[in-house]
Amino acid sequence: MSNLEMLNSPEFKTFVNQTFSGDESSFRFFDMMPIGLSITTDISCKEIRHNPKAASFLRIDDWSILSHSASNITYLKIFRNGQELLPEKMPIQRATWLGEEIESEELEFVWNDGVRKFGLWSARPVRDDNGVIVGALAVCEDITERRLLEEEKLKETENRFQKYLENMLECFAVLRVKRDEKGQIVEFRSEYINESGRRDRNITKEEHIGRSMHELYPNSIESGLFKMCCRVVETGEPIELDSFYISNVKKPNTIELYEGRIIKLDTERITFFGRNITEKKKLENEIGRLDRLNIVGEMAASIGHEIRNPLTTVRGYLQMFGMKDKYAEHKEQFSTMIEELDRANLIITEFLSLAKNKAVNFQHANLNEIIHTLLPLLQADALHRGNEIKIELGNIPELDLDKKEIRQLLMNLVRNAEEAMLSKGTIVIKTGLDEGQVSLSVQDSGRGIPKDILDKLGTPFFTTKDTGTGLGLPVCYRIAERHNAKIKVKTGVNGTTFFVKFNNPAHEE
Ligand code: ADP
Ligand code: MG
């Protein structure tokens, strides 16, 4: 028989009525009940008595009086669904005063000393033979253990989830809406950022949490990020970001590329999931560049010689005829033709060095020596333009190099450097070790390279110059590739530096 069925049974009612009409000691019948029982025979509900089981739940002496409607109890608070319960809403009071029949209502009891208990309460009014309410009975099942266990499990799940968010590879952040008096969104404030996000942005929790989006992502307004976040809050629709530039307060002047998603969490919060794809995009560009180089390289290998040979013949004849008296009045035209042919030949030579299967001649060599031998030539050229070349050569080990190719690479980089400087300037050629890698750099004080051009560097025939061939850098990239080296560019308003970083394991001599 369930508690409720028992309370409803006519036998029990009779028993209670008899007990109620008897003296106080007759309550002792209830001592042996395995469930909590609270009884009142006082329709003001000031005197409610509790059997040992209920008393122990309520932390009072057996059968002592405890009533919420009788006195203002401050050491104990009672909640239903998280809301504090007024005395008149307690089950036994409602049964007595309103004749309500209450079934298994869950109440949470919280004492000042921190003890929390949960009980399922049912209550029934007790009526006399005329049907007039003379009191009420309530039974209570202690479900504290079960509830606390559930809470613990929930907390564990929450912790596990938080750990998961903390450890996932993607950046994850929670932002809270800040509104003005009219309810308009004025700002978003960081409420949480996971480990990936912090690492990616090189920022600590303290530096991120509590700060506004405008502070953390200074370009958030121009880039439309702020607007998008507002839209997510208003519509509840997530927004996908597939190539999105975000600034980084910790790395001024850099913007990083992200892909990700903004999702509404609740009316006042949004979350950002994302991944930094800056490096990945760079790699893709690099691969694209190599692909283009390969195509052109193959072309170079197959047609280069076919063009060069006839040109040599034509040049030979031109030279021969040009010397004849018969053509004396056209001497100038002849030398122009030869000059033009030579230029064509030069371009073809450059073009040929893009060939993939070009024979290379690797030897142990020191970059510094190659630079030294080439320096007079470079300086003569620089002097002619009014520029200056400085060298800063570090202590570096020998590498496996094709000297001819390295000379070509240096000449191409230095020539570009010269051409980038409109007024007189200085070019610095440096060598050194950078994280164990031999590094060669050519720095100019020229006008720098605009961002839209940066991605195109190394594309064969790409040039911004009137008489440029657009082959200098592709040749450099090809030479670097053959030497297992990488070319990196750093550019700004004060000039450009091309770095060639050699991956070869340094030779121990
Ligand atoms: P070219 O020099 O014939 O134009 P390159 O392949 O050597 O061909 O260079 C391609 C383009 O890259 C140049 O036209 C120029 O716009 C840019 N560039 C290369 N090096 C520099 C530099 N040091 N400073 C500024 N721009 C550069
Ligand atoms: Mg060039």
Coordinates of C-alpha atoms and ligand atoms in Angstrom, one line a residue:
M1 CA 0.0 0.0 0.0
S2 CA 1.4 3.4 -0.9
N3 CA 1.5 6.3 1.5
L4 CA -1.3 8.0 -0.3
E5 CA -3.5 4.9 -0.5
M6 CA -3.0 4.5 3.2
L7 CA -3.9 8.1 4.0
N8 CA -7.1 7.7 1.9
S9 CA -8.2 4.4 3.4
P10 CA -11.3 4.6 5.5
E11 CA -9.7 2.5 8.2
F12 CA -6.9 5.0 8.6
K13 CA -9.4 7.9 8.8
T14 CA -11.3 6.2 11.6
F15 CA -8.1 5.5 13.3
V16 CA -7.0 9.1 13.1
N17 CA -10.3 10.4 14.2
Q18 CA -10.2 8.2 17.2
T19 CA -6.6 9.2 17.9
F20 CA -7.5 12.9 17.6
S21 CA -10.2 12.7 20.1
G22 CA -7.9 11.0 22.5
D23 CA -5.1 12.6 24.6
E24 CA -1.6 13.5 23.4
S25 CA -0.1 10.1 24.3
S26 CA -2.2 8.5 21.7
F27 CA 0.1 10.0 19.1
R28 CA 2.7 7.5 20.2
F29 CA 1.0 5.0 17.9
F30 CA 2.7 6.8 15.1
D31 CA 6.2 6.3 16.7
M32 CA 6.6 3.1 14.8
M33 CA 5.7 4.4 11.4
P34 CA 8.6 4.0 8.9
I35 CA 7.6 7.3 7.2
G36 CA 7.6 10.8 8.4
L37 CA 4.2 12.0 9.7
S38 CA 3.1 15.5 10.7
I39 CA -0.2 16.1 12.4
T40 CA -2.2 19.1 13.4
T41 CA -5.4 19.2 15.2
D42 CA -5.3 22.9 15.4
I43 CA -6.9 24.6 12.5
S44 CA -4.7 27.7 12.9
C45 CA -1.8 25.3 12.2
K46 CA 0.2 26.8 15.0
E47 CA 0.7 23.5 16.6
I48 CA 2.0 20.9 14.2
R49 CA 3.6 17.8 15.7
H50 CA 6.0 15.4 14.0
N51 CA 6.6 11.7 14.6
P52 CA 10.2 10.6 15.1
K53 CA 10.8 10.0 11.4
A54 CA 9.5 13.5 10.5
A55 CA 11.2 15.1 13.5
S56 CA 14.5 13.6 12.5
F57 CA 14.1 15.0 9.0
L58 CA 13.3 18.4 10.5
R59 CA 16.1 18.1 13.0
I60 CA 13.9 18.6 16.0
D61 CA 13.0 16.4 19.1
D62 CA 10.4 13.7 18.6
W63 CA 6.9 15.1 18.7
S64 CA 8.0 18.6 19.4
I65 CA 6.1 21.4 17.7
L66 CA 7.4 23.1 14.6
S67 CA 5.1 25.2 12.5
H68 CA 6.0 27.8 9.9
S69 CA 2.8 29.7 10.1
A70 CA 3.2 30.0 13.9
S71 CA 6.5 31.8 14.1
N72 CA 8.9 33.5 11.9
I73 CA 11.6 30.9 11.6
T74 CA 14.9 32.3 10.4
Y75 CA 17.2 29.3 10.7
L76 CA 15.4 27.3 8.1
K77 CA 14.2 28.1 4.6
I78 CA 12.0 26.0 2.5
F79 CA 11.9 26.0 -1.3
R80 CA 9.8 24.6 -4.1
N81 CA 11.2 24.5 -7.6
G82 CA 14.0 26.8 -6.4
Q83 CA 11.5 29.4 -5.0
E84 CA 11.1 30.1 -1.4
L85 CA 7.8 29.0 0.0
L86 CA 5.6 31.2 2.1
P87 CA 4.1 29.6 5.2
E88 CA 0.6 29.6 3.8
K89 CA 1.8 27.6 0.8
M90 CA 3.1 24.7 2.9
P91 CA 1.3 21.4 2.3
I92 CA -0.2 21.0 5.7
Q93 CA -1.4 24.6 5.8
R94 CA -3.0 24.3 2.4
A95 CA -4.7 21.0 3.5
T96 CA -6.1 22.6 6.7
W97 CA -7.1 26.0 5.3
L98 CA -8.1 25.2 1.8
G99 CA -9.0 21.5 2.0
E100 CA -6.4 20.7 -0.7
E101 CA -5.1 17.3 -1.2
I102 CA -1.5 17.5 -2.0
E103 CA 0.4 14.6 -3.6
S104 CA 4.2 14.1 -3.5
E105 CA 5.3 17.7 -3.6
E106 CA 9.1 18.1 -3.6
L107 CA 10.4 20.5 -1.1
E108 CA 13.9 21.5 -0.4
F109 CA 14.9 22.4 3.2
V110 CA 17.9 24.5 3.7
W111 CA 19.2 25.2 7.2
N112 CA 21.5 28.1 8.2
D113 CA 24.3 25.8 9.0
G114 CA 24.4 24.6 5.4
V115 CA 22.5 21.3 5.8
R116 CA 20.2 20.6 2.9
K117 CA 17.4 18.0 2.7
F118 CA 14.8 17.0 0.2
G119 CA 11.4 15.6 1.0
L120 CA 8.4 14.4 -0.9
W121 CA 5.3 15.7 0.9
S122 CA 1.7 14.6 0.7
A123 CA -1.1 16.1 2.8
R124 CA -4.8 15.6 3.5
P125 CA -7.3 17.5 5.6
V126 CA -8.9 15.6 8.5
R127 CA -12.7 16.1 8.8
D128 CA -15.1 15.3 11.6
D129 CA -18.3 13.4 11.1
N130 CA -20.0 16.5 9.7
G131 CA -17.3 17.0 7.1
V132 CA -15.8 20.0 8.9
I133 CA -12.0 20.2 8.7
V134 CA -10.5 19.7 12.1
G135 CA -6.9 19.3 11.2
A136 CA -4.5 17.8 8.7
L137 CA -2.1 15.0 8.2
A138 CA 1.1 15.1 6.1
V139 CA 3.5 12.4 5.2
C140 CA 7.0 12.9 4.1
E141 CA 9.5 10.7 2.3
D142 CA 13.1 11.7 2.7
I143 CA 14.7 11.7 -0.7
T144 CA 17.8 13.7 0.3
E145 CA 20.3 11.0 -0.5
R146 CA 18.9 10.5 -4.0
R147 CA 18.8 14.2 -4.8
L148 CA 22.3 14.9 -3.6
L149 CA 23.6 12.0 -5.6
E150 CA 21.8 13.3 -8.7
E151 CA 23.2 16.8 -8.0
E152 CA 26.7 15.4 -7.7
K153 CA 26.3 13.5 -10.9
L154 CA 25.1 16.6 -12.7
K155 CA 28.0 18.6 -11.3
E156 CA 30.3 15.8 -12.5
T157 CA 28.8 16.0 -16.0
E158 CA 29.2 19.8 -15.9
N159 CA 32.8 19.4 -14.9
R160 CA 33.5 16.9 -17.5
F161 CA 31.8 19.1 -20.1
Q162 CA 33.9 22.1 -18.9
K163 CA 37.0 20.0 -19.1
Y164 CA 36.1 19.0 -22.6
L165 CA 35.5 22.6 -23.6
E166 CA 38.8 23.6 -22.0
N167 CA 40.7 20.9 -23.8
M168 CA 39.2 20.9 -27.3
L169 CA 41.3 22.1 -30.1
E170 CA 38.9 24.8 -31.2
C171 CA 38.8 28.2 -29.6
F172 CA 35.7 28.6 -27.5
A173 CA 34.5 31.8 -25.8
V174 CA 31.3 32.9 -24.1
L175 CA 30.3 36.6 -24.4
R176 CA 27.7 38.3 -22.3
V177 CA 25.5 41.1 -23.7
K178 CA 25.6 44.5 -22.1
R179 CA 22.6 46.8 -22.8
D180 CA 21.8 50.4 -22.2
E181 CA 18.7 51.6 -20.4
K182 CA 16.6 51.2 -23.5
G183 CA 17.6 47.6 -23.8
Q184 CA 19.8 48.2 -26.8
I185 CA 23.0 46.1 -27.0
V186 CA 26.0 48.3 -26.5
E187 CA 28.7 45.8 -25.9
F188 CA 29.7 42.2 -25.4
R189 CA 31.9 41.2 -22.5
S190 CA 34.0 38.1 -22.3
E191 CA 32.7 35.7 -19.7
Y192 CA 34.8 32.6 -20.6
I193 CA 37.6 31.6 -22.9
N194 CA 39.1 28.1 -23.1
E195 CA 42.7 27.1 -23.1
S196 CA 42.9 26.8 -26.9
G197 CA 41.5 30.3 -27.3
R198 CA 43.9 31.7 -24.7
R199 CA 46.9 30.0 -26.2
D200 CA 46.0 31.0 -29.7
R201 CA 45.6 34.6 -28.7
N202 CA 48.5 34.5 -26.3
I203 CA 46.3 35.9 -23.5
T204 CA 45.6 35.0 -19.9
K205 CA 42.2 34.4 -18.3
E206 CA 42.6 37.6 -16.3
E207 CA 43.4 39.6 -19.4
H208 CA 40.4 38.3 -21.3
I209 CA 37.5 37.7 -18.9
G210 CA 35.5 40.8 -18.1
R211 CA 36.9 42.8 -20.9
S212 CA 34.7 44.2 -23.7
M213 CA 34.8 42.9 -27.3
H214 CA 35.9 46.3 -28.5
E215 CA 38.9 46.2 -26.2
L216 CA 39.8 42.7 -27.1
Y217 CA 39.1 42.8 -30.8
P218 CA 39.7 46.4 -31.7
N219 CA 38.5 46.0 -35.3
S220 CA 35.3 44.2 -34.3
I221 CA 33.2 47.1 -35.5
E222 CA 34.8 47.7 -38.9
S223 CA 34.9 44.0 -39.6
G224 CA 31.2 43.7 -38.8
L225 CA 31.8 41.2 -36.0
F226 CA 29.9 43.3 -33.5
K227 CA 26.8 43.5 -35.8
M228 CA 26.9 39.8 -36.4
C229 CA 26.9 39.1 -32.7
C230 CA 23.9 41.4 -32.2
R231 CA 22.1 39.6 -35.0
V232 CA 22.7 36.2 -33.4
V233 CA 21.2 37.5 -30.1
E234 CA 18.2 39.0 -31.9
T235 CA 17.4 36.2 -34.3
G236 CA 18.7 33.2 -32.5
E237 CA 20.2 32.0 -35.8
P238 CA 23.8 30.9 -35.7
I239 CA 26.2 32.6 -38.0
E240 CA 29.0 30.7 -39.8
L241 CA 32.3 32.5 -40.4
D242 CA 34.4 30.9 -43.1
S243 CA 37.3 33.3 -43.6
F244 CA 37.2 35.9 -41.0
Y245 CA 39.9 38.3 -40.0
I246 CA 40.2 39.0 -36.3
S247 CA 42.6 41.4 -34.7
N248 CA 44.7 40.4 -31.7
V249 CA 45.4 42.9 -28.9
K250 CA 48.4 41.0 -27.9
K251 CA 49.9 41.1 -31.3
P252 CA 49.5 44.7 -32.6
N253 CA 49.3 45.1 -36.3
T254 CA 48.5 41.5 -37.0
I255 CA 45.2 40.1 -38.0
E256 CA 44.5 36.5 -38.0
L257 CA 42.2 34.4 -40.1
Y258 CA 39.5 32.4 -38.5
E259 CA 36.7 30.0 -39.4
G260 CA 34.0 29.4 -36.9
R261 CA 30.5 29.9 -35.7
I262 CA 28.6 32.3 -33.4
I263 CA 25.8 30.6 -31.5
K264 CA 23.2 32.1 -29.1
L265 CA 23.4 30.4 -25.7
D266 CA 20.5 32.3 -24.0
T267 CA 19.0 35.7 -24.2
E268 CA 22.0 37.3 -22.7
R269 CA 24.9 35.2 -23.9
I270 CA 26.5 34.0 -27.1
T271 CA 29.3 31.6 -27.8
F272 CA 32.0 31.6 -30.3
F273 CA 33.6 28.4 -31.6
G274 CA 36.4 28.9 -34.0
R275 CA 39.7 27.8 -35.4
N276 CA 42.7 29.9 -36.4
I277 CA 43.4 29.1 -40.0
T278 CA 46.1 31.7 -40.7
E279 CA 48.9 29.1 -40.9
K280 CA 46.8 26.7 -42.9
K281 CA 45.9 29.4 -45.5
K282 CA 49.6 30.3 -45.7
L283 CA 50.4 26.7 -46.4
E284 CA 47.7 26.5 -49.1
N285 CA 49.2 29.6 -50.7
E286 CA 52.6 28.0 -50.6
I287 CA 51.3 24.9 -52.3
G288 CA 49.5 26.9 -54.9
R289 CA 52.7 28.8 -55.6
L290 CA 54.6 25.5 -56.0
D291 CA 52.0 24.1 -58.3
R292 CA 52.2 27.1 -60.5
L293 CA 56.0 26.9 -60.5
N294 CA 55.8 23.3 -61.5
I295 CA 53.6 23.9 -64.5
V296 CA 55.8 26.7 -65.7
G297 CA 58.9 24.7 -64.9
E298 CA 57.8 21.9 -67.1
M299 CA 57.0 24.3 -69.8
A300 CA 60.4 25.9 -69.4
A301 CA 62.1 22.5 -69.7
S302 CA 60.3 21.6 -72.9
I303 CA 60.4 24.8 -74.9
G304 CA 63.3 26.8 -73.6
H305 CA 66.0 25.2 -75.6
E306 CA 63.9 25.2 -78.8
I307 CA 63.7 29.0 -78.6
R308 CA 67.3 29.6 -77.5
N309 CA 69.0 27.8 -80.3
P310 CA 67.3 29.6 -83.2
L311 CA 67.9 32.9 -81.4
T312 CA 71.6 32.2 -81.2
T313 CA 71.6 31.6 -85.0
V314 CA 69.7 34.8 -85.6
R315 CA 72.1 36.8 -83.3
G316 CA 75.1 35.3 -85.2
Y317 CA 73.8 36.5 -88.5
L318 CA 72.8 39.9 -87.2
Q319 CA 76.3 40.4 -85.9
M320 CA 77.8 39.3 -89.1
F321 CA 75.6 41.5 -91.4
G322 CA 75.9 44.4 -89.0
M323 CA 79.6 44.6 -89.6
K324 CA 79.2 44.7 -93.4
D325 CA 79.9 48.1 -95.1
K326 CA 76.7 47.6 -97.1
Y327 CA 74.6 48.1 -94.0
A328 CA 76.8 50.8 -92.5
E329 CA 73.9 53.3 -92.3
H330 CA 71.8 50.7 -90.4
K331 CA 74.5 50.0 -87.8
E332 CA 72.4 51.4 -85.0
Q333 CA 69.4 49.3 -85.8
F334 CA 71.5 46.2 -86.0
S335 CA 72.9 46.8 -82.5
T336 CA 69.3 47.5 -81.2
M337 CA 68.2 44.2 -82.7
I338 CA 71.1 42.4 -81.0
E339 CA 70.4 44.1 -77.7
E340 CA 66.7 43.1 -77.9
L341 CA 67.8 39.5 -78.7
D342 CA 70.1 39.5 -75.7
R343 CA 67.3 40.7 -73.4
A344 CA 65.1 37.9 -74.8
N345 CA 67.9 35.5 -74.2
L346 CA 68.3 36.7 -70.6
I347 CA 64.6 36.2 -69.9
I348 CA 64.8 32.7 -71.4
T349 CA 67.8 31.9 -69.3
E350 CA 65.9 32.9 -66.2
F351 CA 62.9 31.0 -67.4
L352 CA 65.0 27.9 -68.0
S353 CA 66.2 27.9 -64.4
L354 CA 62.6 27.3 -63.4
A355 CA 62.9 23.9 -65.0
K356 CA 62.1 21.2 -62.5
N357 CA 64.7 18.7 -63.6
K358 CA 67.4 21.2 -64.0
A359 CA 70.8 19.7 -63.1
V360 CA 72.1 21.0 -59.8
N361 CA 75.6 20.8 -58.5
F362 CA 75.6 20.6 -54.7
Q363 CA 78.8 21.1 -52.8
H364 CA 79.7 21.9 -49.3
A365 CA 80.0 25.6 -49.3
N366 CA 79.6 28.6 -46.9
L367 CA 77.1 31.2 -47.7
N368 CA 79.4 33.9 -46.4
E369 CA 82.0 33.1 -49.0
I370 CA 79.5 33.2 -51.8
I371 CA 78.4 36.6 -50.6
H372 CA 81.9 37.8 -50.4
T373 CA 82.8 36.8 -54.0
L374 CA 79.6 38.4 -55.3
L375 CA 79.8 41.6 -53.3
P376 CA 82.0 43.7 -55.7
L377 CA 79.5 43.0 -58.5
L378 CA 76.5 43.9 -56.3
Q379 CA 78.2 47.0 -54.9
A380 CA 79.2 48.3 -58.4
D381 CA 75.5 48.0 -59.4
A382 CA 74.3 49.7 -56.2
L383 CA 76.8 52.5 -56.5
H384 CA 75.5 53.1 -60.0
R385 CA 72.1 53.7 -58.5
G386 CA 73.3 55.6 -55.6
N387 CA 72.5 52.9 -53.0
E388 CA 74.6 51.3 -50.4
I389 CA 75.1 47.6 -49.6
K390 CA 76.0 46.6 -46.1
I391 CA 76.8 43.0 -45.0
E392 CA 76.4 41.5 -41.6
L393 CA 77.7 38.0 -41.8
G394 CA 77.3 35.7 -38.8
N395 CA 79.1 32.5 -37.9
I396 CA 77.3 29.8 -39.9
P397 CA 78.2 26.2 -40.7
E398 CA 78.7 25.0 -44.3
L399 CA 75.7 23.7 -46.2
D400 CA 75.1 21.7 -49.4
L401 CA 74.7 24.4 -51.9
D402 CA 74.7 25.0 -55.7
K403 CA 76.9 28.1 -55.7
K404 CA 75.7 29.2 -59.1
E405 CA 72.1 29.0 -58.0
I406 CA 72.7 30.8 -54.7
R407 CA 74.5 33.6 -56.6
Q408 CA 71.4 33.8 -58.9
L409 CA 69.1 33.9 -55.8
L410 CA 71.1 36.7 -54.2
M411 CA 71.3 38.7 -57.3
N412 CA 67.5 38.5 -57.9
L413 CA 66.7 39.5 -54.3
V414 CA 69.2 42.3 -54.3
R415 CA 68.0 43.6 -57.7
N416 CA 64.4 43.6 -56.4
A417 CA 65.6 45.5 -53.3
E418 CA 67.3 48.1 -55.4
E419 CA 64.3 48.5 -57.6
A420 CA 62.0 48.9 -54.5
M421 CA 64.0 51.9 -53.3
L422 CA 62.9 55.1 -55.1
S423 CA 65.3 57.4 -53.4
K424 CA 68.7 56.4 -52.2
G425 CA 68.8 53.7 -49.6
T426 CA 70.6 50.9 -47.9
I427 CA 70.4 47.2 -48.5
V428 CA 71.6 44.9 -45.7
I429 CA 72.6 41.3 -46.5
K430 CA 72.7 39.2 -43.4
T431 CA 73.5 35.7 -42.5
G432 CA 73.1 33.9 -39.2
L433 CA 71.6 31.1 -37.2
D434 CA 67.9 31.3 -36.3
E435 CA 66.7 28.5 -34.1
G436 CA 69.4 26.2 -35.4
Q437 CA 68.6 27.1 -39.1
V438 CA 71.0 28.9 -41.3
S439 CA 69.2 32.1 -42.4
L440 CA 70.1 34.5 -45.2
S441 CA 68.2 37.8 -45.5
V442 CA 68.1 40.7 -47.8
Q443 CA 66.6 43.9 -46.3
D444 CA 65.8 47.0 -48.2
S445 CA 64.5 50.4 -47.1
G446 CA 62.0 50.5 -49.9
R447 CA 58.3 51.2 -50.1
G448 CA 57.2 47.8 -48.9
I449 CA 54.8 45.3 -50.5
P450 CA 51.0 45.9 -50.4
K451 CA 49.0 43.0 -48.9
D452 CA 47.2 42.1 -52.2
I453 CA 50.5 41.7 -53.9
L454 CA 52.0 39.7 -51.1
D455 CA 49.9 36.6 -52.0
K456 CA 51.0 36.8 -55.6
L457 CA 54.7 36.9 -55.0
G458 CA 56.5 34.0 -56.8
T459 CA 53.8 33.6 -59.4
P460 CA 55.7 33.3 -62.7
F461 CA 55.3 36.5 -64.8
F462 CA 53.7 38.5 -62.1
T463 CA 55.3 41.9 -62.0
T464 CA 54.3 45.4 -61.0
K465 CA 57.2 46.9 -63.0
D466 CA 57.0 48.4 -66.5
T467 CA 60.0 46.4 -67.8
G468 CA 59.8 43.6 -65.2
T469 CA 59.8 40.0 -66.3
G470 CA 58.1 38.6 -63.2
L471 CA 60.6 35.8 -63.1
G472 CA 63.0 36.9 -60.5
L473 CA 61.1 35.7 -57.5
P474 CA 59.8 32.5 -59.0
V475 CA 63.4 31.6 -59.8
C476 CA 64.3 32.3 -56.1
Y477 CA 61.4 30.2 -54.9
R478 CA 62.5 27.4 -57.2
I479 CA 66.1 27.6 -56.0
A480 CA 65.0 27.7 -52.4
E481 CA 62.9 24.6 -53.0
R482 CA 65.8 22.7 -54.5
H483 CA 67.9 23.6 -51.5
N484 CA 65.2 22.5 -49.1
A485 CA 64.9 26.1 -47.9
K486 CA 61.9 28.3 -47.3
I487 CA 61.5 32.0 -48.3
K488 CA 59.7 34.2 -45.8
V489 CA 58.8 37.9 -46.4
K490 CA 58.5 40.6 -43.8
T491 CA 57.3 43.9 -45.1
G492 CA 56.1 47.3 -43.9
V493 CA 56.3 51.0 -44.6
N494 CA 60.0 51.0 -43.7
G495 CA 60.9 48.4 -46.3
T496 CA 61.0 44.7 -47.0
T497 CA 63.1 41.8 -45.8
F498 CA 63.3 38.5 -47.7
F499 CA 64.5 35.6 -45.5
V500 CA 65.8 32.4 -46.9
K501 CA 65.8 29.7 -44.2
F502 CA 67.7 26.6 -44.9
N503 CA 66.4 23.4 -43.6
N504 CA 69.5 21.3 -44.3
P505 CA 71.0 19.9 -41.2
A506 CA 74.0 22.0 -40.6
H507 CA 77.3 20.3 -41.4
E508 CA 79.6 19.7 -38.4
E509 CA 83.1 20.3 -39.5
Ligands
ADP1 P1 60.2 41.7 -61.4 O1 61.3 42.1 -60.5 O2 60.6 41.4 -62.8 O3 59.0 42.5 -61.3 P2 60.0 39.5 -59.5 O4 59.5 38.2 -59.5 O5 61.5 39.7 -59.1 O6 59.8 40.2 -60.9 O7 59.2 40.4 -58.5 C1 57.8 40.4 -58.6 C2 57.2 41.6 -58.0 O8 57.3 41.5 -56.6 C3 57.8 42.9 -58.3 O9 57.3 43.4 -59.5 C4 57.4 43.7 -57.1 O10 56.1 44.3 -57.2 C5 57.4 42.8 -56.0 N1 58.7 42.8 -55.2 C6 59.6 41.9 -55.2 N2 60.6 42.2 -54.3 C7 60.2 43.4 -53.8 C8 60.8 44.3 -52.8 N3 62.0 44.1 -52.2 N4 60.1 45.4 -52.4 C9 58.9 45.7 -53.0 N5 58.3 44.9 -53.9 C10 59.0 43.8 -54.3
MG2 MG 62.9 41.1 -60.0

